[in-house]
Amino acid sequence: MLAYSFINLGIGVFSFFTILIPVALNGYIAENVVDAIKLRFLASILKRDGAFFDKPETSNAKLVSMMNSDVPQIKSGLDHRLVMFVNNVVALVVLLIEAGVFCWQMTVAGFSMCVFLVVIMFICMRYSHLRTNRVQAMTTHANLAVEIIENVRTIQLLNREEYFSTRYEASIHEVRTQYICAAVFESIVFSIGMSSCFLADAVSYSVGVPLLYAGKLKPGNVFVAAMAINVVSWALQFVGITGLELMRAEPACSAIIPLLDESIDNDGNSTTESEDDGVSPPINGSVVAERIEFAYPARPNIKVANGLTFEAPEGQMIALVGPSGGGKSTIIALLERFYPVQSGKLTVDGTPVSKFNLHHLRNHMALVGQEPVLFAGTIKDNILLGIEDGGFDDVQNACRLANATGFIEKLPLGYETEVGEKGAMLSGGQKQRIAIARAIARNPQILLLDEATSALDSESEKAVQEALNSASKSRTVISIAHRLSSIQDADHIYFIEGGRVVESGTHTELVGANGKYAGLVRKQRLNK
Ligand SMILES: Nc1ncnc2c1ncn2[C@@H]1O[C@H](COP(=O)(O)OP(=O)(O)OP(=O)(O)O)[C@@H](O)[C@H]1O
Ligand SMILES: [Mg+2]
């Protein structure tokens, strides 16, 4: 009996420390691990190419949901629940041995009961896990909420409030169905756990008491074995409950962990290169495309570049024009290496873009895109994003060149004005001028302008165009424009249709040739 007291004292002390220390540290450890996962996840995402974001399973909305909902879920598999699980498994094993020493018959009976219950609990947990897709339902639900809130104005203008409310209600219903289904299985596991102590007691006493009456066991042995089996069954409850919690973290882990390794894509193939890969020669800015073929990975059967050939000699401005969907922006995506060229050659200063160190290549380019992208912060912060070691002088200089100084200085806080989320507190034209200033501030060898002045009124466009013309002098410029007024003075114009160049020459030559470009000119009444 004294031995029994010592064993239980030992287990008590063991439990105290093995629970106290890890649980006391759980906030610290679990938070740190989750923060590290978040940082690694983001670092991995920032290195991905365009094809990665085109996949539905790693779309922008999915990634946001993974970062905001799934990563915190992983915490439930790391905090005090993990400690409780391990602790109770250890207690369960030790107490079973103890019970076995005092009465093996009661232990076999009690243990068999426990095993039977554990198997049922495990089957329920697996079944619950397989039959429910809570993470998927929750992700879809969260994505829809973000989409609705981001686009409230468009929804109001389209008078589709009811439609989106109905869709939202349906997604709530789907989430609820998944959770109710899971709750049924969980309640079975929980109930088995809660009743296991009584069942184990019943079984062990039904074996132990007849042995006692038959004089084959001492009362002390029956008492100790019964107590130990009772505690085993309580430990089993905790194992079941904490096991359930741990299983909740599993779907989140299986979604997030494969993405942490940035060198593996979602099909398990090796993708990205290290930061040091590739050559870093000085870049002068001569761009040549020779018979490029390209189809987006998401639509492999549709050729977007189909034998595309053009040249942008160092220091010259070339223009790409043509119908919508012809493949103009795709050329920029290939040059910036968001996608690899599938056949043909795309070179900068004679070196294929694929051979360059990616940072080095992108450091020598700047893009003003179709939709100017600004970040929450001040005007100054946004422009400084373009320059690594820039100061306020560089910001002012770039703004002057982009014809943005006038409107910025009229704002009460000037360069310190907050632009709002995605630049929401500025007009389209103001955003575009800040994006141009940011590009100019980078002092790139290759300036890429994709409809860079499309949001400006004709007065501002003229002024920004002049600024762009002067900023273009010492660099190669590839300019895409629907408004031909902005590219008439280009050294060479390529008319792109169906992924290939169908006409090329200067403005005067192309107008003289009276082809597709001339037709476009006539439409825009530009003929001088
Ligand atoms: N990420 C993508 N995945 C699949 N297809 C794409 C993707 N991006 C563009 N496309 C398709 O590639 C084609 C060329 O698109 P691109 O954006 O290059 O046209 P564009 O000439 O710039 O048109 P616009 O003048 O309207 O800007 C289009 O048919 C478009 O639908
Ligand atoms: Mg485009």
Coordinates of C-alpha atoms and ligand atoms in Angstrom, one line a residue:
M1 CA 0.0 0.0 0.0
L2 CA 2.9 2.3 0.8
A3 CA 4.3 1.6 -2.7
Y4 CA 0.9 2.6 -4.1
S5 CA 1.1 5.9 -2.2
F6 CA 4.6 6.5 -3.5
I7 CA 3.7 5.7 -7.1
N8 CA 0.8 8.1 -7.0
L9 CA 2.9 10.8 -5.3
G10 CA 5.4 10.3 -8.1
I11 CA 2.7 10.6 -10.8
G12 CA 1.2 13.7 -9.0
V13 CA 4.6 15.4 -8.9
F14 CA 5.4 14.3 -12.5
S15 CA 2.0 15.6 -13.7
F16 CA 2.4 18.9 -11.8
F17 CA 5.7 19.7 -13.5
T18 CA 5.0 18.2 -16.9
I19 CA 1.8 20.3 -17.0
L20 CA 2.9 23.5 -15.2
I21 CA 6.1 24.1 -17.2
P22 CA 4.9 23.5 -20.7
V23 CA 1.5 25.1 -20.1
A24 CA 3.3 28.1 -18.6
L25 CA 5.5 28.3 -21.7
N26 CA 2.7 27.5 -24.1
G27 CA 1.8 31.1 -24.9
Y28 CA 5.3 31.9 -25.6
I29 CA 6.3 28.8 -27.6
A30 CA 3.0 28.4 -29.6
E31 CA 2.9 32.2 -30.4
N32 CA 6.5 32.1 -31.5
V33 CA 6.0 29.0 -33.7
V34 CA 2.9 30.5 -35.2
D35 CA 4.7 33.8 -35.9
A36 CA 7.6 31.9 -37.5
I37 CA 5.2 30.0 -39.7
K38 CA 3.5 33.2 -40.7
L39 CA 6.8 34.8 -41.6
R40 CA 8.0 31.8 -43.5
F41 CA 4.7 31.5 -45.3
L42 CA 4.9 35.1 -46.4
A43 CA 8.5 34.7 -47.5
S44 CA 7.5 31.7 -49.5
I45 CA 4.6 33.5 -51.1
L46 CA 6.7 36.5 -52.0
K47 CA 9.0 34.3 -54.1
R48 CA 6.3 32.6 -56.1
D49 CA 5.8 33.2 -59.8
G50 CA 2.6 34.2 -61.7
A51 CA 1.5 30.6 -62.4
F52 CA 1.3 29.9 -58.6
F53 CA -1.2 32.7 -58.1
D54 CA -3.2 31.7 -61.1
K55 CA -4.1 28.3 -59.5
P56 CA -7.4 28.2 -57.7
E57 CA -6.0 26.4 -54.7
T58 CA -3.5 29.2 -54.2
S59 CA -5.5 32.1 -55.5
N60 CA -5.0 35.5 -53.7
A61 CA -8.2 35.1 -51.6
K62 CA -7.2 31.5 -50.6
L63 CA -3.8 32.7 -49.5
V64 CA -5.3 35.5 -47.4
S65 CA -7.7 33.1 -45.7
M66 CA -4.8 30.6 -45.1
M67 CA -2.8 33.4 -43.4
N68 CA -5.6 34.7 -41.3
S69 CA -7.6 31.6 -40.4
D70 CA -5.4 28.5 -41.0
V71 CA -2.2 29.6 -39.5
P72 CA -3.8 30.5 -36.1
Q73 CA -5.5 27.1 -36.2
I74 CA -2.1 25.4 -36.2
K75 CA -1.7 26.9 -32.7
S76 CA -4.3 24.6 -31.3
G77 CA -2.0 21.7 -32.2
L78 CA 0.9 23.3 -30.4
D79 CA -0.3 24.8 -27.2
H80 CA -1.3 23.3 -23.8
R81 CA -3.5 20.8 -25.6
L82 CA -0.5 19.0 -27.0
V83 CA 1.0 19.0 -23.5
M84 CA -2.2 17.6 -22.0
F85 CA -2.3 14.9 -24.7
V86 CA 1.2 13.7 -24.1
N87 CA 0.9 13.9 -20.3
N88 CA -2.3 11.9 -20.3
V89 CA -0.9 9.2 -22.6
V90 CA 2.1 8.9 -20.3
A91 CA -0.2 8.7 -17.2
L92 CA -2.4 6.2 -18.9
V93 CA 0.5 3.8 -19.6
V94 CA 2.1 4.2 -16.1
L95 CA -1.2 3.6 -14.3
L96 CA -2.0 0.6 -16.5
I97 CA 1.3 -1.0 -15.5
E98 CA 0.6 -0.1 -11.9
A99 CA -2.8 -1.7 -12.0
G100 CA -1.3 -4.7 -13.7
V101 CA 1.1 -5.2 -10.9
F102 CA -1.7 -5.2 -8.3
C103 CA -4.3 -7.3 -10.2
W104 CA -3.6 -8.4 -13.8
Q105 CA -7.1 -9.8 -14.3
M106 CA -8.8 -6.5 -13.5
T107 CA -6.3 -4.7 -15.6
V108 CA -6.8 -7.0 -18.6
A109 CA -10.6 -6.5 -18.3
G110 CA -10.4 -2.7 -17.7
F111 CA -7.7 -2.3 -20.4
S112 CA -9.7 -4.3 -22.9
M113 CA -12.6 -2.0 -22.2
C114 CA -10.4 1.1 -22.6
V115 CA -9.0 -0.3 -25.9
F116 CA -12.5 -0.9 -27.2
L117 CA -13.5 2.7 -26.3
V118 CA -10.3 4.2 -27.8
V119 CA -10.9 2.3 -31.1
I120 CA -14.5 3.7 -31.2
M121 CA -13.3 7.2 -30.4
F122 CA -10.6 6.9 -33.1
I123 CA -13.0 5.7 -35.7
C124 CA -15.4 8.6 -34.9
M125 CA -12.5 11.1 -35.1
R126 CA -11.3 9.8 -38.4
Y127 CA -14.8 9.6 -39.8
S128 CA -15.5 13.2 -38.6
H129 CA -12.3 14.3 -40.2
L130 CA -12.9 12.6 -43.5
R131 CA -16.6 13.4 -43.8
T132 CA -16.4 17.1 -43.0
N133 CA -14.5 19.8 -44.8
R134 CA -14.7 22.6 -42.4
V135 CA -11.6 24.4 -43.6
Q136 CA -12.8 24.5 -47.2
A137 CA -16.3 25.7 -46.1
M138 CA -14.8 28.3 -43.8
T139 CA -12.3 29.5 -46.6
T140 CA -15.1 29.9 -49.1
H141 CA -17.2 31.7 -46.6
A142 CA -14.4 34.1 -45.6
N143 CA -13.4 34.8 -49.3
L144 CA -17.0 35.7 -50.1
A145 CA -17.2 38.1 -47.1
V146 CA -13.9 39.8 -48.3
E147 CA -15.2 40.0 -51.9
I148 CA -18.5 41.5 -50.8
I149 CA -17.0 44.1 -48.5
E150 CA -14.3 45.1 -51.0
N151 CA -16.9 45.6 -53.7
V152 CA -19.8 47.1 -51.8
R153 CA -20.1 50.1 -54.2
T154 CA -20.2 47.9 -57.3
I155 CA -22.8 45.7 -55.6
Q156 CA -24.9 48.7 -54.7
L157 CA -24.6 50.1 -58.3
L158 CA -25.6 46.8 -59.7
N159 CA -28.5 46.6 -57.3
R160 CA -27.4 43.1 -56.3
E161 CA -27.5 43.4 -52.5
E162 CA -30.1 40.7 -52.3
Y163 CA -28.2 38.3 -54.6
F164 CA -25.0 38.6 -52.5
S165 CA -26.9 38.4 -49.2
T166 CA -28.4 35.1 -50.5
R167 CA -25.0 33.8 -51.5
Y168 CA -23.6 34.8 -48.1
E169 CA -26.5 33.0 -46.3
A170 CA -25.9 29.9 -48.4
S171 CA -22.2 29.9 -47.4
I172 CA -23.2 30.4 -43.7
H173 CA -25.5 27.4 -44.1
E174 CA -22.7 25.3 -45.7
V175 CA -20.3 26.2 -42.8
R176 CA -23.0 25.4 -40.2
T177 CA -23.8 22.0 -41.9
Q178 CA -20.1 21.1 -41.8
Y179 CA -19.7 22.1 -38.2
I180 CA -22.9 20.4 -37.1
C181 CA -21.8 17.2 -38.8
A182 CA -18.4 17.4 -37.1
A183 CA -20.1 18.2 -33.8
V184 CA -22.2 15.0 -33.9
F185 CA -19.0 12.9 -34.2
E186 CA -17.3 15.0 -31.6
S187 CA -20.1 14.6 -29.2
I188 CA -20.0 10.8 -29.6
V189 CA -16.2 10.9 -28.8
F190 CA -16.8 13.3 -25.9
S191 CA -19.6 11.1 -24.4
I192 CA -17.5 7.9 -24.8
G193 CA -14.7 9.7 -23.0
M194 CA -17.0 10.9 -20.2
S195 CA -18.7 7.5 -19.6
S196 CA -15.5 5.5 -19.9
C197 CA -14.6 5.8 -16.2
F198 CA -17.9 4.2 -15.2
L199 CA -17.7 1.5 -17.8
A200 CA -14.1 0.7 -16.9
D201 CA -15.0 0.6 -13.2
A202 CA -18.0 -1.7 -13.9
V203 CA -15.8 -4.1 -15.9
S204 CA -12.9 -4.1 -13.5
Y205 CA -15.1 -4.6 -10.4
S206 CA -17.1 -7.3 -12.1
V207 CA -13.8 -9.2 -12.4
G208 CA -12.1 -8.1 -9.2
V209 CA -14.9 -8.6 -6.6
P210 CA -15.5 -12.4 -7.5
L211 CA -11.8 -12.9 -7.2
L212 CA -11.9 -11.2 -3.8
Y213 CA -14.8 -13.4 -2.5
A214 CA -13.0 -16.4 -3.8
G215 CA -10.0 -15.4 -1.7
K216 CA -7.7 -15.1 -4.7
L217 CA -7.0 -11.4 -4.1
K218 CA -6.4 -9.2 -1.1
P219 CA -8.8 -6.2 -0.7
G220 CA -5.9 -3.8 -1.0
N221 CA -5.0 -5.2 -4.4
V222 CA -8.6 -4.8 -5.7
F223 CA -8.8 -1.3 -4.3
V224 CA -5.5 -0.1 -5.8
A225 CA -6.1 -1.8 -9.2
A226 CA -9.7 -0.3 -9.3
M227 CA -8.4 3.2 -8.5
A228 CA -5.7 3.0 -11.0
I229 CA -8.1 1.8 -13.7
N230 CA -10.4 4.6 -12.8
V231 CA -7.7 7.2 -13.3
V232 CA -6.7 5.5 -16.6
S233 CA -10.2 6.0 -17.8
W234 CA -10.1 9.7 -16.8
A235 CA -6.8 10.0 -18.6
L236 CA -8.5 8.4 -21.6
Q237 CA -11.1 11.2 -21.5
F238 CA -8.5 13.8 -21.8
V239 CA -6.7 11.9 -24.5
G240 CA -9.9 11.9 -26.5
I241 CA -10.8 15.5 -25.9
T242 CA -7.3 16.9 -26.5
G243 CA -6.9 14.5 -29.5
L244 CA -10.0 16.0 -31.0
E245 CA -8.5 19.5 -30.6
L246 CA -5.3 18.4 -32.1
M247 CA -7.1 16.9 -35.1
R248 CA -8.7 20.2 -35.7
A249 CA -5.2 21.6 -36.4
E250 CA -4.5 18.9 -38.9
P251 CA -6.3 20.2 -42.0
A252 CA -4.7 23.6 -41.5
C253 CA -1.3 22.0 -41.2
S254 CA -1.7 20.0 -44.3
A255 CA -2.7 23.1 -46.3
I256 CA 0.0 25.4 -44.9
I257 CA 3.1 23.2 -44.4
P258 CA 3.6 22.2 -48.1
L259 CA 3.6 25.9 -49.0
L260 CA 6.3 26.8 -46.5
D261 CA 9.0 25.3 -48.7
E262 CA 9.3 27.9 -51.4
S263 CA 11.2 25.6 -53.7
I264 CA 8.2 23.3 -54.1
D265 CA 5.1 24.2 -56.0
N266 CA 1.6 22.9 -55.2
D267 CA 2.2 19.9 -57.5
G268 CA 5.3 19.0 -55.5
N269 CA 7.7 20.1 -58.2
S270 CA 10.8 22.1 -57.5
T271 CA 10.3 25.6 -58.7
T272 CA 12.0 28.7 -57.4
E273 CA 15.6 29.5 -57.5
S274 CA 17.8 30.8 -54.7
E275 CA 18.4 34.6 -54.4
D276 CA 22.0 34.1 -55.5
D277 CA 21.1 32.2 -58.7
G278 CA 21.8 33.7 -62.1
V279 CA 24.2 36.2 -63.6
S280 CA 24.3 39.9 -62.7
P281 CA 26.1 41.7 -65.5
P282 CA 25.7 45.5 -65.9
I283 CA 22.4 46.1 -67.8
N284 CA 22.3 48.7 -70.6
G285 CA 18.7 47.9 -71.6
S286 CA 18.6 46.4 -75.0
V287 CA 15.6 44.0 -75.3
V288 CA 15.1 41.5 -78.0
A289 CA 12.2 39.0 -78.4
E290 CA 12.6 36.3 -81.1
R291 CA 9.8 34.0 -82.1
I292 CA 8.4 33.8 -78.5
E293 CA 5.7 31.2 -77.9
F294 CA 3.8 31.3 -74.6
A295 CA 0.6 30.0 -73.1
Y296 CA -0.5 30.7 -69.5
P297 CA -0.2 27.6 -67.4
A298 CA -3.8 28.0 -66.4
R299 CA -4.8 27.8 -70.1
P300 CA -2.1 25.7 -71.7
N301 CA -4.0 25.2 -75.0
I302 CA -4.3 28.9 -75.8
K303 CA -1.2 30.5 -77.2
V304 CA -1.0 34.1 -76.0
A305 CA 2.4 34.7 -77.7
N306 CA 2.6 33.0 -81.1
G307 CA 6.0 33.6 -82.7
L308 CA 6.3 37.1 -81.3
T309 CA 9.3 39.0 -82.5
F310 CA 10.3 42.6 -81.6
E311 CA 13.3 44.7 -80.6
A312 CA 13.8 47.6 -78.2
P313 CA 17.3 48.9 -78.7
E314 CA 19.1 50.5 -75.8
G315 CA 17.9 54.0 -75.1
Q316 CA 15.0 53.9 -77.5
M317 CA 11.3 54.0 -77.0
I318 CA 9.2 51.4 -78.6
A319 CA 5.4 51.1 -78.4
L320 CA 3.2 48.1 -78.4
V321 CA -0.3 48.7 -79.7
G322 CA -3.2 46.5 -80.8
P323 CA -6.5 45.1 -79.8
S324 CA -7.4 44.2 -76.3
G325 CA -6.3 40.7 -75.4
G326 CA -3.7 40.6 -78.1
G327 CA -0.9 39.8 -75.6
K328 CA 0.8 43.2 -74.9
S329 CA 0.7 43.0 -71.1
T330 CA 1.8 39.4 -71.3
I331 CA 5.1 40.6 -72.9
I332 CA 5.8 42.7 -69.8
A333 CA 5.0 39.7 -67.5
L334 CA 7.5 37.6 -69.5
L335 CA 10.1 40.3 -69.4
E336 CA 9.6 40.8 -65.6
R337 CA 9.9 37.0 -65.4
F338 CA 6.6 36.3 -63.8
Y339 CA 6.3 33.5 -66.2
P340 CA 9.0 31.6 -68.2
V341 CA 9.1 31.9 -72.0
Q342 CA 8.1 28.5 -73.4
S343 CA 9.9 28.7 -76.7
G344 CA 11.9 31.3 -78.6
K345 CA 14.3 33.8 -77.1
L346 CA 13.7 36.9 -74.8
T347 CA 17.0 38.6 -74.1
V348 CA 18.3 41.7 -72.3
D349 CA 21.7 42.8 -73.7
G350 CA 22.0 39.5 -75.4
T351 CA 21.5 37.4 -72.2
P352 CA 18.2 35.4 -71.9
V353 CA 16.1 36.8 -69.1
S354 CA 15.9 33.4 -67.5
K355 CA 19.7 33.4 -67.0
F356 CA 19.7 36.7 -64.9
N357 CA 19.7 36.9 -61.2
L358 CA 16.0 37.8 -60.6
H359 CA 16.6 40.7 -58.2
H360 CA 19.3 42.1 -60.4
L361 CA 17.0 42.0 -63.5
R362 CA 14.0 43.5 -61.7
N363 CA 16.3 46.2 -60.1
H364 CA 16.9 47.5 -63.6
M365 CA 13.3 47.7 -64.6
A366 CA 10.4 49.7 -63.4
L367 CA 6.7 49.2 -64.4
V368 CA 3.8 51.5 -64.3
G369 CA 0.9 49.2 -64.7
Q370 CA -2.7 49.4 -66.1
E371 CA -4.0 49.8 -62.6
P372 CA -1.7 51.8 -60.4
V373 CA -1.0 50.0 -57.2
L374 CA -0.5 52.1 -54.0
F375 CA 0.0 50.9 -50.5
A376 CA -1.6 52.3 -47.3
G377 CA 0.8 54.9 -46.0
T378 CA 1.9 58.4 -47.1
I379 CA 2.6 59.7 -50.6
K380 CA 6.3 59.9 -49.5
D381 CA 6.3 56.3 -48.3
N382 CA 4.8 55.1 -51.5
I383 CA 7.5 56.7 -53.6
L384 CA 10.3 55.6 -51.3
L385 CA 9.2 52.0 -51.9
G386 CA 10.7 52.4 -55.4
I387 CA 14.2 53.3 -54.1
E388 CA 16.3 51.4 -51.7
D389 CA 18.4 54.2 -50.2
G390 CA 16.3 57.2 -51.3
G391 CA 15.8 60.4 -49.5
F392 CA 13.2 63.2 -49.6
D393 CA 15.1 65.0 -52.4
D394 CA 14.7 61.9 -54.6
V395 CA 11.0 61.9 -53.8
Q396 CA 10.5 65.5 -54.8
N397 CA 12.6 65.1 -57.9
A398 CA 10.6 62.1 -59.1
C399 CA 7.3 63.9 -58.3
R400 CA 8.4 66.9 -60.4
L401 CA 9.2 64.6 -63.3
A402 CA 5.9 62.8 -63.0
N403 CA 4.0 66.2 -62.9
A404 CA 2.7 65.3 -59.5
T405 CA 4.2 68.1 -57.5
G406 CA 1.2 70.5 -58.2
F407 CA -1.5 68.4 -56.7
I408 CA 0.7 67.0 -53.8
E409 CA 1.7 70.5 -52.6
K410 CA -1.9 71.6 -52.6
L411 CA -2.8 68.9 -50.1
P412 CA -2.7 70.2 -46.4
L413 CA -0.1 67.5 -45.4
G414 CA 1.7 67.5 -48.8
Y415 CA 4.0 64.5 -49.1
E416 CA 2.9 63.3 -45.7
T417 CA -0.7 62.8 -46.9
E418 CA -2.1 59.3 -46.2
V419 CA -3.3 57.8 -49.4
G420 CA -5.6 55.3 -47.7
E421 CA -5.9 51.5 -48.4
K422 CA -4.9 50.8 -52.0
G423 CA -4.7 54.6 -52.5
A424 CA -8.5 54.9 -52.0
M425 CA -8.2 58.6 -50.9
L426 CA -6.7 59.7 -54.3
S427 CA -8.2 60.1 -57.7
G428 CA -7.3 57.6 -60.5
G429 CA -5.0 60.2 -62.2
Q430 CA -3.3 61.2 -58.9
K431 CA -2.6 57.5 -58.2
Q432 CA -1.2 57.1 -61.6
R433 CA 1.1 60.0 -61.2
I434 CA 2.4 58.7 -57.9
A435 CA 3.0 55.3 -59.5
I436 CA 4.9 57.0 -62.3
A437 CA 7.0 59.0 -59.8
R438 CA 7.8 55.8 -58.0
A439 CA 8.9 54.2 -61.2
I440 CA 11.0 57.2 -62.2
A441 CA 12.6 57.3 -58.8
R442 CA 14.0 53.8 -59.4
N443 CA 16.0 55.3 -62.3
P444 CA 15.6 52.1 -64.3
Q445 CA 17.5 51.1 -67.4
I446 CA 14.2 49.7 -68.8
L447 CA 11.0 51.6 -68.2
L448 CA 7.8 49.6 -68.8
L449 CA 4.6 51.6 -69.2
D450 CA 1.4 49.6 -69.5
E451 CA -1.3 52.2 -70.2
A452 CA 0.5 54.4 -67.7
T453 CA -1.4 57.5 -68.6
S454 CA -4.8 56.0 -69.2
A455 CA -6.4 57.5 -66.1
L456 CA -5.3 61.0 -66.8
D457 CA -7.3 63.8 -68.4
S458 CA -5.9 65.1 -71.6
E459 CA -4.3 68.1 -70.0
S460 CA -2.5 66.0 -67.3
E461 CA -1.7 63.4 -69.9
K462 CA 0.0 65.9 -72.0
A463 CA 2.1 67.1 -69.1
V464 CA 2.9 63.6 -67.8
Q465 CA 3.7 62.5 -71.3
E466 CA 6.2 65.3 -71.6
A467 CA 7.6 64.2 -68.3
L468 CA 7.8 60.6 -69.4
N469 CA 9.4 61.7 -72.7
S470 CA 12.1 63.5 -70.8
A471 CA 12.5 60.7 -68.2
S472 CA 12.7 58.3 -71.1
K473 CA 15.8 59.9 -72.7
S474 CA 18.5 57.9 -71.0
R475 CA 16.7 54.6 -70.9
T476 CA 14.9 51.9 -73.0
V477 CA 11.1 52.4 -72.8
I478 CA 8.5 49.8 -73.8
S479 CA 5.2 51.6 -73.8
I480 CA 1.8 50.0 -74.2
A481 CA -1.0 52.4 -75.1
H482 CA -4.6 52.4 -76.4
R483 CA -4.5 56.2 -76.8
L484 CA -2.1 56.6 -79.7
S485 CA -1.4 60.2 -78.8
S486 CA 1.1 59.0 -76.2
I487 CA 3.2 56.8 -78.5
Q488 CA 3.3 58.7 -81.8
D489 CA 6.8 59.8 -81.1
A490 CA 8.1 56.3 -80.4
D491 CA 11.2 55.2 -82.3
H492 CA 9.3 52.1 -83.4
I493 CA 5.7 50.9 -83.1
Y494 CA 4.7 47.2 -83.1
F495 CA 1.1 46.4 -83.8
I496 CA 0.3 43.2 -81.9
E497 CA -2.7 41.0 -82.6
G498 CA -3.3 37.3 -81.7
G499 CA 0.1 37.1 -80.0
R500 CA 2.2 38.2 -82.9
V501 CA 3.5 41.4 -84.6
V502 CA 1.4 42.1 -87.6
E503 CA 2.8 45.5 -88.5
S504 CA 5.7 47.6 -87.4
G505 CA 7.4 50.9 -88.2
T506 CA 7.4 54.5 -87.1
H507 CA 4.1 56.4 -86.8
T508 CA 4.6 58.0 -90.2
E509 CA 5.6 54.7 -91.9
L510 CA 2.6 52.9 -90.5
V511 CA 0.2 55.6 -91.4
G512 CA 1.7 55.6 -94.9
A513 CA 1.2 51.8 -95.1
N514 CA -2.5 52.3 -94.5
G515 CA -2.9 49.1 -92.6
K516 CA -4.3 48.2 -89.2
Y517 CA -2.4 50.9 -87.3
A518 CA -3.6 53.6 -89.8
G519 CA -7.1 52.3 -89.2
L520 CA -6.7 52.8 -85.5
V521 CA -5.2 56.3 -86.1
R522 CA -8.2 57.2 -88.2
K523 CA -10.5 56.0 -85.5
Q524 CA -8.8 58.2 -82.9
R525 CA -8.6 61.2 -85.4
L526 CA -4.9 61.5 -84.9
N527 CA -3.9 61.8 -88.6
K528 CA -1.7 64.9 -88.7
Ligands
LIG1 N1 -3.0 34.9 -65.7 C1 -3.7 34.6 -66.8 N2 -4.1 33.3 -67.0 C2 -4.6 32.9 -68.2 N3 -4.9 33.7 -69.2 C3 -4.5 35.0 -69.1 C4 -3.9 35.5 -67.9 N4 -3.6 36.8 -68.1 C5 -4.0 37.1 -69.3 N5 -4.6 36.0 -69.9 C6 -5.1 36.0 -71.3 O1 -4.1 36.3 -72.2 C7 -4.5 37.0 -73.3 C8 -3.6 38.3 -73.4 O2 -3.8 39.1 -72.3 P1 -3.0 40.4 -72.2 O3 -3.3 41.0 -70.8 O4 -1.6 40.2 -72.5 O5 -3.7 41.3 -73.3 P2 -3.5 42.9 -73.6 O6 -3.0 42.9 -75.1 O7 -2.6 43.5 -72.6 O8 -4.9 43.4 -73.5 P3 -5.4 44.9 -73.0 O9 -5.1 45.8 -74.1 O10 -6.9 44.7 -72.9 O11 -4.7 45.2 -71.8 C9 -6.0 37.4 -73.0 O12 -6.8 36.5 -73.8 C10 -6.1 37.1 -71.5 O13 -7.4 36.6 -71.3
MG2 MG -2.9 44.9 -71.1

